[in-house]
PDB file of C-alpha atoms in Angstrom:
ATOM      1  CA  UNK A   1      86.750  97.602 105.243  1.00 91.00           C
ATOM      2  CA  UNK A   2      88.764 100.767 104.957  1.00 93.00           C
ATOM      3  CA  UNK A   3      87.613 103.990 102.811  1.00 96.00           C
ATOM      4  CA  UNK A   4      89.806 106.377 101.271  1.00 97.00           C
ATOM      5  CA  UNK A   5      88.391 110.464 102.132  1.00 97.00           C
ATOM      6  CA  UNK A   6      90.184 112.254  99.393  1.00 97.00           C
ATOM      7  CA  UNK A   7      90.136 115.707 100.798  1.00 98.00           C
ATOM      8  CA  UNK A   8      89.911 118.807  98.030  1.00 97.00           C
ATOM      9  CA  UNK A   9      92.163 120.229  95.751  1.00 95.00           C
ATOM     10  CA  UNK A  10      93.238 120.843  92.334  1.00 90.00           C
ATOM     11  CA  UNK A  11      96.179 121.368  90.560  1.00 84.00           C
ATOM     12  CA  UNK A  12      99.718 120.603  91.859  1.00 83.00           C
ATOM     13  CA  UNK A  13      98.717 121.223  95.446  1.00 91.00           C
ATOM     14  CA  UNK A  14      99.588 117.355  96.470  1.00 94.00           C
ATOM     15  CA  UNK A  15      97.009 114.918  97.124  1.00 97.00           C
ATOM     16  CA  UNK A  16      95.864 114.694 100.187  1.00 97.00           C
ATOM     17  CA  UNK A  17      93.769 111.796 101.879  1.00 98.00           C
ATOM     18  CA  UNK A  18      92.285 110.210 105.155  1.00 97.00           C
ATOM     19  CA  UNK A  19      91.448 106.313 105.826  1.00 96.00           C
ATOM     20  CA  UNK A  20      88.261 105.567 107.894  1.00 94.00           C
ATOM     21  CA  UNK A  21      86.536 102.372 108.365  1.00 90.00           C
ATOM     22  CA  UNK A  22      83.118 100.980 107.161  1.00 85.00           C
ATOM     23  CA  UNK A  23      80.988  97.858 107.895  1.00 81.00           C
ATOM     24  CA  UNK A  24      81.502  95.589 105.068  1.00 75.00           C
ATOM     25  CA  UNK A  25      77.412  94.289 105.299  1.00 75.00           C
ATOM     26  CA  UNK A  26      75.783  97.943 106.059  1.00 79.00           C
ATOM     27  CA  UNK A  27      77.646 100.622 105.381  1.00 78.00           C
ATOM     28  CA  UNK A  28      76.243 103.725 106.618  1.00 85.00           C
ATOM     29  CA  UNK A  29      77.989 106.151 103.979  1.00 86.00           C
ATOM     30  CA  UNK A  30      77.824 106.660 100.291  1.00 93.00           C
ATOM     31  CA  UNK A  31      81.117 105.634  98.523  1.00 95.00           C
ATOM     32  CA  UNK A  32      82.315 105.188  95.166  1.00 97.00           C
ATOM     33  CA  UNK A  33      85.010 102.655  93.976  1.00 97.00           C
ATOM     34  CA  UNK A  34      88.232 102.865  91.407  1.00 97.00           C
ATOM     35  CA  UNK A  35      88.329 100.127  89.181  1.00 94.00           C
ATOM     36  CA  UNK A  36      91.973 100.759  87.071  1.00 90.00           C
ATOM     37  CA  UNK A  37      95.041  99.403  86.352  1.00 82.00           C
ATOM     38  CA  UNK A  38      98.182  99.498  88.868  1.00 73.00           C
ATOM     39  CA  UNK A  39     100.389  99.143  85.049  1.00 70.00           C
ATOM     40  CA  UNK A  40     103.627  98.406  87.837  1.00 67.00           C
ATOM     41  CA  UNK A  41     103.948  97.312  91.282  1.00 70.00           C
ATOM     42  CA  UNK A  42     106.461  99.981  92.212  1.00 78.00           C
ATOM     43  CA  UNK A  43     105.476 102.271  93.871  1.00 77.00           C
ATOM     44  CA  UNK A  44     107.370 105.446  92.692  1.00 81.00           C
ATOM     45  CA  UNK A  45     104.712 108.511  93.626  1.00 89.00           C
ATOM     46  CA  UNK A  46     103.226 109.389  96.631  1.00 94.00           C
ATOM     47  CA  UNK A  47     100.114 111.146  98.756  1.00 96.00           C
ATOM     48  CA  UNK A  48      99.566 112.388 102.216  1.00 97.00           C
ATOM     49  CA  UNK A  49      97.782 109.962 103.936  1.00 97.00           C
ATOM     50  CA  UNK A  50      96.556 110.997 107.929  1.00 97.00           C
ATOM     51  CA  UNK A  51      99.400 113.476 107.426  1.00 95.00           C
ATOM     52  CA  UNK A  52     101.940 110.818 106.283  1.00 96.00           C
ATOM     53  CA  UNK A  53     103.512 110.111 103.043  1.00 97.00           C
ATOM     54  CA  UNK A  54     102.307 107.028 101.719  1.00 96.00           C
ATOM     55  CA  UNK A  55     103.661 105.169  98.320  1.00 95.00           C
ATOM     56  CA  UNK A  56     101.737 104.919  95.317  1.00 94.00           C
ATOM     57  CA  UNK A  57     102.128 103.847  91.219  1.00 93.00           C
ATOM     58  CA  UNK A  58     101.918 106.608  89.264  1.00 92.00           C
ATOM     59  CA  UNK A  59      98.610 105.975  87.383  1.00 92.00           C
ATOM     60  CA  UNK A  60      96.951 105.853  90.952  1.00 94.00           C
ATOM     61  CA  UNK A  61      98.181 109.121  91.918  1.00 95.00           C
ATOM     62  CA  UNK A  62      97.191 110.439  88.423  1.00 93.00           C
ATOM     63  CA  UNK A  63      93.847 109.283  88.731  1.00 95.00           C
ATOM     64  CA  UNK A  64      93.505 110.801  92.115  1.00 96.00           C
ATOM     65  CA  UNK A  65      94.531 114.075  90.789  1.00 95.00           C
ATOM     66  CA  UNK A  66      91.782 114.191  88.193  1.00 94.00           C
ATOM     67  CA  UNK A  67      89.251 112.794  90.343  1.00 94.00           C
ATOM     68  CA  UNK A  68      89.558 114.723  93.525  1.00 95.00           C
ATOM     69  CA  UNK A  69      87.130 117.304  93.949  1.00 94.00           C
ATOM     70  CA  UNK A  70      87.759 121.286  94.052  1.00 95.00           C
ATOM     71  CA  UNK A  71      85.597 122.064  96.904  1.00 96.00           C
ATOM     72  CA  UNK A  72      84.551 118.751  98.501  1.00 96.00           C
ATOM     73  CA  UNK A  73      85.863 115.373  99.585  1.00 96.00           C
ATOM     74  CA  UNK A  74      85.326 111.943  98.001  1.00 96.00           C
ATOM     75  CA  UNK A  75      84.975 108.926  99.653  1.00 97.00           C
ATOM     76  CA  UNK A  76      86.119 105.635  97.446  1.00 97.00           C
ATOM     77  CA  UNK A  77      87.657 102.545  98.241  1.00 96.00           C
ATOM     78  CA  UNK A  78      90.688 101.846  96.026  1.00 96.00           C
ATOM     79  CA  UNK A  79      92.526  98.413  96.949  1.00 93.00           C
ATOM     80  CA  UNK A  80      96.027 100.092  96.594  1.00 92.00           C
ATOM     81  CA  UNK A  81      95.611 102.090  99.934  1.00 94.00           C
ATOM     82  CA  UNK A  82      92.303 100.392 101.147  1.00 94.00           C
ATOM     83  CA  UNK A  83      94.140  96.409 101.520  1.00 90.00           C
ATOM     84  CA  UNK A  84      97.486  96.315 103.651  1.00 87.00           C
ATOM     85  CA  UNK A  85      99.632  95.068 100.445  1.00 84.00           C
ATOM     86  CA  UNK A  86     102.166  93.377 102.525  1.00 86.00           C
ATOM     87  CA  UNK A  87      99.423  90.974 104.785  1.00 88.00           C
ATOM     88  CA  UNK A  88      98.707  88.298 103.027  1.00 90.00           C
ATOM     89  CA  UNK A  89      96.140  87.246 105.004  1.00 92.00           C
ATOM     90  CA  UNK A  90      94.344  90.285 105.189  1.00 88.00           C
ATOM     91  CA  UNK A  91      95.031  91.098 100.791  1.00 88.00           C
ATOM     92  CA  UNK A  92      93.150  87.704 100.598  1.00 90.00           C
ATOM     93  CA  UNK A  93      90.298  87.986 103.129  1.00 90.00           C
ATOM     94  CA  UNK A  94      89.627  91.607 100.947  1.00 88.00           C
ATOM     95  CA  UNK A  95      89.953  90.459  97.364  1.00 88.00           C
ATOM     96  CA  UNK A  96      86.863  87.488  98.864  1.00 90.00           C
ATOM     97  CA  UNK A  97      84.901  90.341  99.563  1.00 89.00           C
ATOM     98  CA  UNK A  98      85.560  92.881  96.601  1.00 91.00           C
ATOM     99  CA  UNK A  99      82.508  91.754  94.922  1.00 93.00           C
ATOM    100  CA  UNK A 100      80.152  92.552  97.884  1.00 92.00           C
ATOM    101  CA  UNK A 101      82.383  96.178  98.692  1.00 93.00           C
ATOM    102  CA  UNK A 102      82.150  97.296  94.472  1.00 94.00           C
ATOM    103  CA  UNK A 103      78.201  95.924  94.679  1.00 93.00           C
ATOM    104  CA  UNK A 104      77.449  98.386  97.558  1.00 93.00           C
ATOM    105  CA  UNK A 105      79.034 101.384  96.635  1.00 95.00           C
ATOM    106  CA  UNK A 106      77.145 104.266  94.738  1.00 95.00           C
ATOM    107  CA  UNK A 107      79.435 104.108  91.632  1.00 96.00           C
ATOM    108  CA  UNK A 108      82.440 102.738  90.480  1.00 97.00           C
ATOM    109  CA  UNK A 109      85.008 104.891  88.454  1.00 96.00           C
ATOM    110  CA  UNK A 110      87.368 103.400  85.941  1.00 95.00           C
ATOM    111  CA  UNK A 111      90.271 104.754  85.284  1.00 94.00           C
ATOM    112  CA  UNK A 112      92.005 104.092  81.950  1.00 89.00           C
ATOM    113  CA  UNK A 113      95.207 106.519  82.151  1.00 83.00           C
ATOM    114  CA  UNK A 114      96.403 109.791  80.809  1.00 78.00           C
TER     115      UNK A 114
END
């Protein structure tokens, strides 16, 4: 499964991030998870991701903002950027193993809005 390295900042400075892959039955890193609500499907805000721009929903990109650290990265898996959201196939081969991918991480963060 993918991982989501949210690289540091604060502020306005834009949110930048890198994907990286993990072994679904032994991961080998800590990683947290982001358990919140996408509130639309479009897709109106946007990060750098591997030096691209990549699409978001606004609450995502808010909660990235307030959880990104100053000084050091953070390493979650958040389905919006973590599942290819036009693959069928692979969105439900992911959501099967959610369960097992939230049970092994270190902590999950919720994320109720502004």
């Amino acid at each position: 499964f993918r991982l989501v390295e949210v690289h540091p900042g604060t502020g306005a400075a834009p949110v930048e991030c890198s994907l990286s892959w993990e072994d679904s039955k032994h991961p080998q890193r800590s990683y947290y998870c982001l358990s919140y609500c996408w509130q639309t499907v479009e897709r109106t805000s946007s990060i750098l991701l591997d030096g691209c721009r990549f699409p978001v929903t606004k609450n995502l990109l808010c909660a990235l903002e307030n959880l990104r650290k100053p000084r050091k990265s953070l390493l979650i898996w958040i389905d919006q950027i973590c599942i290819d959201q036009d693959n069928d196939q692979e969105r439900g081969h992911q959501v099967s193993i959610m369960r097992l991918i939230f049970n092994q991480s270190h902590q999950v963060y919720i994320w109720l809005g502004e």
